[in-house]
Short mmCIF file of C-alpha atoms in Angstrom, two decimals:
data_model
loop_
_atom_site.label_atom_id
_atom_site.label_comp_id
_atom_site.label_asym_id
_atom_site.label_seq_id
_atom_site.Cartn_x
_atom_site.Cartn_y
_atom_site.Cartn_z
CA MET A 1 111.99 42.65 -102.71
CA PRO A 2 110.61 39.87 -104.91
CA VAL A 3 111.40 41.98 -107.99
CA HIS A 4 115.00 42.51 -106.81
CA THR A 5 115.38 38.78 -106.16
CA SER A 6 114.03 38.00 -109.62
CA VAL A 7 116.47 40.40 -111.29
CA SER A 8 119.41 39.02 -109.31
CA SER A 9 118.38 35.50 -110.24
CA GLN A 10 118.24 36.42 -113.93
CA VAL A 11 121.68 38.06 -113.77
CA SER A 12 123.14 35.03 -112.00
CA ARG A 13 121.53 32.69 -114.52
CA GLY A 14 122.90 34.81 -117.38
CA LYS A 15 126.43 34.63 -115.99
CA GLY A 16 126.08 30.89 -115.49
CA ILE A 17 125.04 30.46 -119.12
CA GLY A 18 127.89 32.73 -120.20
CA LEU A 19 130.42 30.68 -118.22
CA SER A 20 129.09 27.43 -119.70
CA LEU A 21 129.32 28.87 -123.22
CA ALA A 22 132.86 30.13 -122.58
CA ILE A 23 134.00 26.71 -121.35
CA GLY A 24 132.31 25.05 -124.33
CA SER A 25 134.06 27.48 -126.67
CA ALA A 26 137.45 26.72 -125.08
CA ILE A 27 136.84 22.98 -125.48
CA ALA A 28 135.83 23.42 -129.13
CA PHE A 29 138.80 25.64 -129.94
CA GLY A 30 141.19 23.38 -128.03
CA GLY A 31 140.22 20.35 -130.11
CA SER A 32 141.11 21.85 -133.49
CA GLY A 33 144.79 20.95 -133.44
CA VAL A 34 144.09 17.44 -132.17
CA ALA A 35 141.70 16.85 -135.09
CA ALA A 36 143.93 18.52 -137.67
CA LYS A 37 147.18 16.73 -136.90
CA PRO A 38 145.95 13.23 -137.94
CA LEU A 39 144.76 14.70 -141.26
CA ILE A 40 148.19 16.22 -141.83
CA GLU A 41 149.91 12.96 -140.94
CA ALA A 42 147.52 11.11 -143.29
CA GLY A 43 148.87 13.07 -146.24
CA LEU A 44 147.15 16.47 -146.37
CA ASP A 45 149.37 19.55 -146.52
CA PRO A 46 148.89 21.84 -143.46
CA LEU A 47 147.84 24.68 -145.78
CA HIS A 48 145.17 22.47 -147.35
CA VAL A 49 143.77 21.60 -143.91
CA VAL A 50 143.64 25.31 -143.06
CA TRP A 51 141.92 26.05 -146.38
CA LEU A 52 139.31 23.36 -145.74
CA ARG A 53 138.66 24.71 -142.25
CA VAL A 54 138.38 28.36 -143.22
CA THR A 55 136.46 27.87 -146.45
CA GLY A 56 134.00 25.46 -144.85
CA ALA A 57 133.39 27.81 -141.94
CA ALA A 58 133.07 30.81 -144.28
CA LEU A 59 130.31 29.05 -146.21
CA VAL A 60 128.44 28.23 -142.99
CA MET A 61 128.80 31.84 -141.78
CA LEU A 62 127.84 33.34 -145.16
CA PRO A 63 124.30 34.32 -144.03
CA LEU A 64 125.86 36.43 -141.24
CA ALA A 65 128.13 38.12 -143.77
CA VAL A 66 125.11 39.04 -145.88
CA ARG A 67 123.32 40.36 -142.81
CA HIS A 68 126.28 42.58 -141.87
CA ARG A 69 127.24 43.61 -145.41
CA ALA A 70 127.44 47.27 -144.33
CA LEU A 71 130.70 46.40 -142.56
CA VAL A 72 132.45 46.23 -145.93
CA ARG A 73 131.96 49.98 -146.36
CA ARG A 74 132.48 50.96 -142.73
CA ARG A 75 135.36 48.73 -141.59
CA LEU A 76 137.15 47.43 -144.65
CA ALA A 77 140.62 47.75 -143.07
CA LEU A 78 139.56 45.83 -139.95
CA LEU A 79 137.97 43.05 -142.00
CA ALA A 80 141.03 42.75 -144.23
CA GLY A 81 143.38 42.73 -141.23
CA PHE A 82 141.32 40.12 -139.40
CA GLY A 83 141.16 37.94 -142.50
CA LEU A 84 144.86 38.22 -143.35
CA LEU A 85 146.33 38.03 -139.85
CA GLY A 86 143.70 36.65 -137.46
CA VAL A 87 142.45 33.94 -139.84
CA ALA A 88 144.87 33.14 -142.67
CA GLY A 89 148.14 34.00 -140.93
CA VAL A 90 147.49 32.58 -137.47
CA GLN A 91 145.90 29.36 -138.65
CA ALA A 92 148.38 28.65 -141.45
CA PHE A 93 151.37 29.08 -139.14
CA TYR A 94 149.70 27.16 -136.30
CA PHE A 95 148.78 24.15 -138.43
CA ALA A 96 152.23 24.17 -140.02
CA SER A 97 153.81 24.20 -136.55
CA ILE A 98 151.78 21.26 -135.21
CA SER A 99 153.00 19.18 -138.15
CA ARG A 100 156.46 19.44 -136.55
CA ILE A 101 155.98 19.89 -132.79
CA PRO A 102 153.37 18.76 -130.18
CA VAL A 103 150.00 20.51 -130.27
CA GLY A 104 150.26 21.69 -126.65
CA VAL A 105 153.70 23.22 -127.15
CA ALA A 106 152.62 25.06 -130.30
CA LEU A 107 149.59 26.56 -128.57
CA LEU A 108 151.57 27.57 -125.48
CA VAL A 109 154.09 29.38 -127.69
CA GLU A 110 151.18 31.33 -129.14
CA TYR A 111 150.26 32.49 -125.65
CA LEU A 112 153.28 34.78 -125.89
CA ALA A 113 151.03 37.07 -127.95
CA PRO A 114 149.90 39.25 -124.99
CA ALA A 115 153.57 39.65 -124.00
CA LEU A 116 154.51 40.57 -127.56
CA VAL A 117 151.71 43.15 -127.63
CA LEU A 118 153.30 44.76 -124.59
CA GLY A 119 156.63 44.86 -126.42
CA TRP A 120 154.91 46.70 -129.28
CA VAL A 121 153.32 49.18 -126.88
CA ARG A 122 156.52 49.82 -124.93
CA PHE A 123 159.19 49.90 -127.63
CA VAL A 124 157.33 50.83 -130.82
CA GLN A 125 154.62 53.13 -129.48
CA ARG A 126 156.92 54.20 -126.60
CA ARG A 127 154.11 54.14 -124.04
CA PRO A 128 154.60 53.01 -120.42
CA VAL A 129 153.24 49.67 -119.24
CA THR A 130 152.07 48.63 -115.80
CA ARG A 131 154.32 46.69 -113.43
CA ALA A 132 151.77 43.87 -113.33
CA ALA A 133 151.85 43.64 -117.12
CA ALA A 134 155.66 43.56 -117.11
CA LEU A 135 155.52 40.77 -114.52
CA GLY A 136 153.16 38.87 -116.82
CA VAL A 137 155.70 39.13 -119.64
CA VAL A 138 158.52 37.83 -117.43
CA LEU A 139 156.38 34.90 -116.29
CA ALA A 140 155.27 34.05 -119.83
CA VAL A 141 158.82 34.07 -121.20
CA GLY A 142 160.17 32.10 -118.23
CA GLY A 143 157.39 29.55 -118.52
CA LEU A 144 158.01 29.17 -122.24
CA ALA A 145 161.67 28.41 -121.51
CA CYS A 146 160.45 25.44 -119.46
CA VAL A 147 157.98 24.35 -122.14
CA VAL A 148 160.66 24.18 -124.86
CA GLU A 149 163.25 22.83 -122.39
CA VAL A 150 166.00 25.33 -123.20
CA TRP A 151 168.40 23.48 -120.89
CA SER A 152 168.45 20.58 -123.34
CA GLY A 153 169.33 22.77 -126.30
CA LEU A 154 165.80 23.22 -127.65
CA GLY A 155 164.91 19.58 -128.01
CA PHE A 156 161.99 20.51 -130.26
CA ASP A 157 162.11 21.20 -133.98
CA ALA A 158 163.44 24.76 -134.33
CA LEU A 159 161.37 25.44 -137.46
CA GLY A 160 158.22 24.21 -135.69
CA LEU A 161 158.85 26.61 -132.82
CA ALA A 162 159.52 29.45 -135.28
CA LEU A 163 156.21 28.74 -137.05
CA ALA A 164 154.34 28.81 -133.72
CA LEU A 165 156.03 32.10 -132.86
CA ALA A 166 155.00 33.46 -136.28
CA ALA A 167 151.40 32.55 -135.43
CA ALA A 168 151.74 34.53 -132.18
CA CYS A 169 153.09 37.50 -134.16
CA CYS A 170 150.07 37.36 -136.47
CA GLN A 171 147.84 37.51 -133.41
CA VAL A 172 149.73 40.59 -132.26
CA GLY A 173 149.10 42.20 -135.63
CA TYR A 174 145.38 41.67 -135.26
CA PHE A 175 145.34 42.92 -131.66
CA VAL A 176 147.14 46.11 -132.70
CA LEU A 177 144.83 46.58 -135.68
CA SER A 178 141.66 46.04 -133.67
CA ASP A 179 142.87 48.52 -131.05
CA GLN A 180 142.79 51.28 -133.66
CA GLY A 181 138.99 51.20 -133.72
CA SER A 182 138.31 50.31 -130.11
CA ASP A 183 136.83 53.71 -129.21
CA SER A 184 133.86 53.38 -131.55
CA GLY A 185 131.19 53.24 -128.85
CA ASP A 186 127.80 52.44 -130.29
CA ASP A 187 129.37 52.31 -133.77
CA ALA A 188 131.52 49.29 -132.83
CA PRO A 189 131.22 46.51 -135.43
CA ASP A 190 129.31 43.36 -134.53
CA PRO A 191 131.90 40.65 -133.63
CA LEU A 192 129.98 37.95 -135.50
CA GLY A 193 129.97 40.10 -138.63
CA VAL A 194 133.72 40.66 -138.32
CA ILE A 195 134.29 36.93 -137.90
CA ALA A 196 132.11 36.08 -140.93
CA TYR A 197 133.93 38.51 -143.21
CA GLY A 198 137.31 37.59 -141.72
CA LEU A 199 136.66 33.99 -142.69
CA LEU A 200 135.66 35.05 -146.21
CA VAL A 201 138.80 37.15 -146.63
CA GLY A 202 140.89 34.34 -145.17
CA ALA A 203 139.32 31.83 -147.56
CA VAL A 204 140.15 34.00 -150.58
CA VAL A 205 143.75 34.55 -149.45
CA LEU A 206 144.28 30.88 -148.60
CA THR A 207 142.82 29.77 -151.93
CA ALA A 208 145.53 31.74 -153.72
CA VAL A 209 148.27 30.47 -151.39
CA ALA A 210 147.22 26.84 -150.78
CA ARG A 211 146.03 26.10 -154.35
CA PRO A 212 143.50 23.46 -153.24
CA TRP A 213 143.02 22.14 -156.77
CA GLY A 214 146.28 20.24 -156.22
CA MET A 215 145.10 18.68 -152.94
CA ASP A 216 144.89 14.93 -152.49
CA TRP A 217 141.12 14.78 -151.97
CA SER A 218 141.19 11.01 -151.61
CA VAL A 219 142.61 11.42 -148.09
CA LEU A 220 139.18 12.61 -146.95
CA ALA A 221 137.63 9.32 -148.07
CA ARG A 222 140.04 7.29 -145.94
CA SER A 223 140.78 7.00 -142.23
CA ALA A 224 143.36 8.89 -140.19
CA ALA A 225 145.27 7.44 -137.25
CA MET A 226 144.87 8.93 -133.77
CA ASP A 227 147.44 7.23 -131.55
CA GLY A 228 146.86 3.89 -133.27
CA ASN A 229 143.08 4.22 -133.66
CA ASP A 230 141.51 4.78 -137.08
CA VAL A 231 139.05 7.67 -137.37
CA PRO A 232 137.19 8.66 -140.58
CA ALA A 233 138.93 11.69 -142.08
CA TRP A 234 135.60 13.33 -142.96
CA LEU A 235 134.58 13.16 -139.30
CA LEU A 236 137.76 14.97 -138.22
CA LEU A 237 137.19 17.62 -140.87
CA GLY A 238 133.58 18.05 -139.77
CA TRP A 239 134.75 18.65 -136.20
CA ILE A 240 137.32 21.22 -137.36
CA VAL A 241 134.84 23.18 -139.48
CA LEU A 242 131.58 22.96 -137.54
CA ILE A 243 132.68 22.58 -133.91
CA ALA A 244 136.22 23.98 -133.65
CA THR A 245 135.42 26.99 -135.84
CA VAL A 246 131.73 27.89 -136.25
CA VAL A 247 130.40 26.74 -132.87
CA ALA A 248 133.57 27.86 -131.08
CA TYR A 249 133.40 31.39 -132.51
CA VAL A 250 129.68 31.88 -131.90
CA THR A 251 129.71 30.57 -128.32
CA GLY A 252 132.87 32.55 -127.60
CA VAL A 253 131.35 35.84 -128.73
CA VAL A 254 128.06 35.24 -126.91
CA SER A 255 129.91 34.30 -123.71
CA VAL A 256 131.98 37.52 -123.77
CA ARG A 257 128.76 39.54 -123.84
CA ARG A 258 127.47 37.76 -120.72
CA LEU A 259 130.72 37.75 -118.71
CA SER A 260 133.20 40.40 -117.65
CA PRO A 261 136.37 40.63 -119.78
CA GLN A 262 138.43 39.42 -116.80
CA VAL A 263 136.39 36.24 -116.36
CA ALA A 264 136.36 35.66 -120.12
CA GLY A 265 140.15 36.03 -120.16
CA VAL A 266 140.56 33.39 -117.46
CA VAL A 267 138.32 30.93 -119.29
CA ALA A 268 140.16 31.62 -122.56
CA CYS A 269 143.34 30.31 -120.96
CA LEU A 270 141.61 26.94 -120.58
CA GLU A 271 142.00 26.45 -124.33
CA ALA A 272 145.72 25.67 -124.03
CA VAL A 273 145.07 23.34 -121.09
CA ILE A 274 142.32 21.51 -122.97
CA ALA A 275 144.42 21.23 -126.14
CA THR A 276 147.34 19.82 -124.17
CA VAL A 277 145.19 17.28 -122.34
CA LEU A 278 143.41 16.19 -125.54
CA ALA A 279 146.73 15.82 -127.36
CA TRP A 280 148.03 13.74 -124.44
CA VAL A 281 144.98 11.44 -124.39
CA LEU A 282 144.14 11.20 -128.10
CA LEU A 283 147.53 11.62 -129.79
CA GLY A 284 149.88 10.27 -127.13
CA GLU A 285 151.82 13.55 -126.98
CA HIS A 286 153.06 13.42 -123.40
CA LEU A 287 154.65 16.44 -121.73
CA SER A 288 157.26 16.23 -119.00
CA ALA A 289 156.72 17.62 -115.50
CA PRO A 290 158.84 20.76 -116.19
CA GLN A 291 156.82 21.40 -119.35
CA ILE A 292 153.53 21.13 -117.48
CA VAL A 293 154.78 23.57 -114.82
CA GLY A 294 156.12 25.86 -117.53
CA GLY A 295 152.80 25.76 -119.36
CA ALA A 296 150.95 26.80 -116.20
CA ILE A 297 153.39 29.71 -115.79
CA VAL A 298 152.90 30.77 -119.42
CA LEU A 299 149.12 30.88 -118.94
CA LEU A 300 149.46 32.79 -115.67
CA GLY A 301 151.76 35.31 -117.31
CA ALA A 302 149.46 35.67 -120.33
CA PHE A 303 146.46 36.25 -118.08
CA ILE A 304 148.27 38.87 -115.96
CA ALA A 305 149.52 40.65 -119.08
CA GLN A 306 146.09 40.83 -120.71
CA SER A 307 144.00 41.56 -117.61
CA SER A 308 146.04 44.47 -116.22
CA THR A 309 144.78 46.99 -118.76
CA PRO A 310 143.32 50.14 -117.12
CA ALA A 311 140.17 51.72 -118.43
CA LYS A 312 140.68 53.91 -121.48
CA GLY A 313 141.12 57.52 -120.66
CA SER A 314 142.25 56.82 -117.11
CA GLY A 315 145.73 58.21 -117.74
CA GLU A 316 147.36 55.12 -116.31
CA PRO A 317 150.08 53.11 -118.07
CA VAL A 318 148.73 50.67 -120.61
CA ALA A 319 149.19 46.96 -120.92
CA ALA A 320 147.97 44.73 -123.73
CA GLY A 321 144.84 44.64 -125.87
CA SER A 322 141.71 44.13 -123.82
CA PRO A 323 140.83 40.54 -122.93
CA GLU A 324 137.51 41.04 -124.66
CA ARG A 325 139.19 41.64 -128.02
CA GLU A 326 141.80 39.01 -127.39
CA LEU A 327 139.15 36.39 -126.62
CA SER A 328 137.41 37.13 -129.91
CA ALA A 329 140.70 36.79 -131.81
CA ARG A 330 142.63 34.06 -130.00
CA GLY A 331 140.39 31.29 -131.20
CA THR A 332 141.63 31.87 -134.73
CA ALA A 333 144.81 30.23 -133.68
CA ALA A 334 143.46 26.89 -132.65
#
């Protein structure tokens, strides 16, 4: 009996640590847009901010890349897809979108990704989806209509919304790609290794696209305004690289290993809530009551869509990519 109690206590403690790490990861991820927007408004191009974030994080994660160098031979396609779509594509489109529309709105648009994955499964792969997953899609789309206030003729910048939607599509591309190797069993690649090489690939791609040698580096030596308050630009960049990327990824991966995918999926939805609240408090980006309600509906729909996936091989209709994979990829957006 004492042994059983000890084991139960250790399991409970492990889940508690996992939950704390997951919440910390959501907070770290959620703060990336809030820290990036002042840098963009201070004069940095969105692509340059993305390049700084990805390249800085890639250098910090370089020891992990060296440790998992065998992944280059075993999973080159996955690493390239994660770098191109999950890192370069998602982040470039997301940062470009927040330069035109509120941070919370941009992130909520990205939460259409699980619904878009279902569209891929149903209409491209022609596989059935569960009723619960279909309900999640309906809720997500309906909630998004409230977020963008369609009744007022899309009061937000249309290009900004399109860029956020492009970021969601890049997430879908990574989900679909990662699903191709999801039956690897013991041969499954280490998530931290995939993240490290994804950041390296993303840094190379973004260097060619962003051309950082033309960046106004002097911006980093000045201050950036956050709702009227001056904050050192280097401090914002440090948060984006070290906290919102490196710490967020590592704590997110570790938390998934300690929690069930369903619990991890619920906590992942906190990212959009945290980003919206931080943008409200720190940037003065207030949302209306219908937008807040719509955002809650989007998150509910996204959670239903991503958590209704049956076990592989069960013969049941499919839904979206597993929450476990989605949690490891969704942070690339923020």
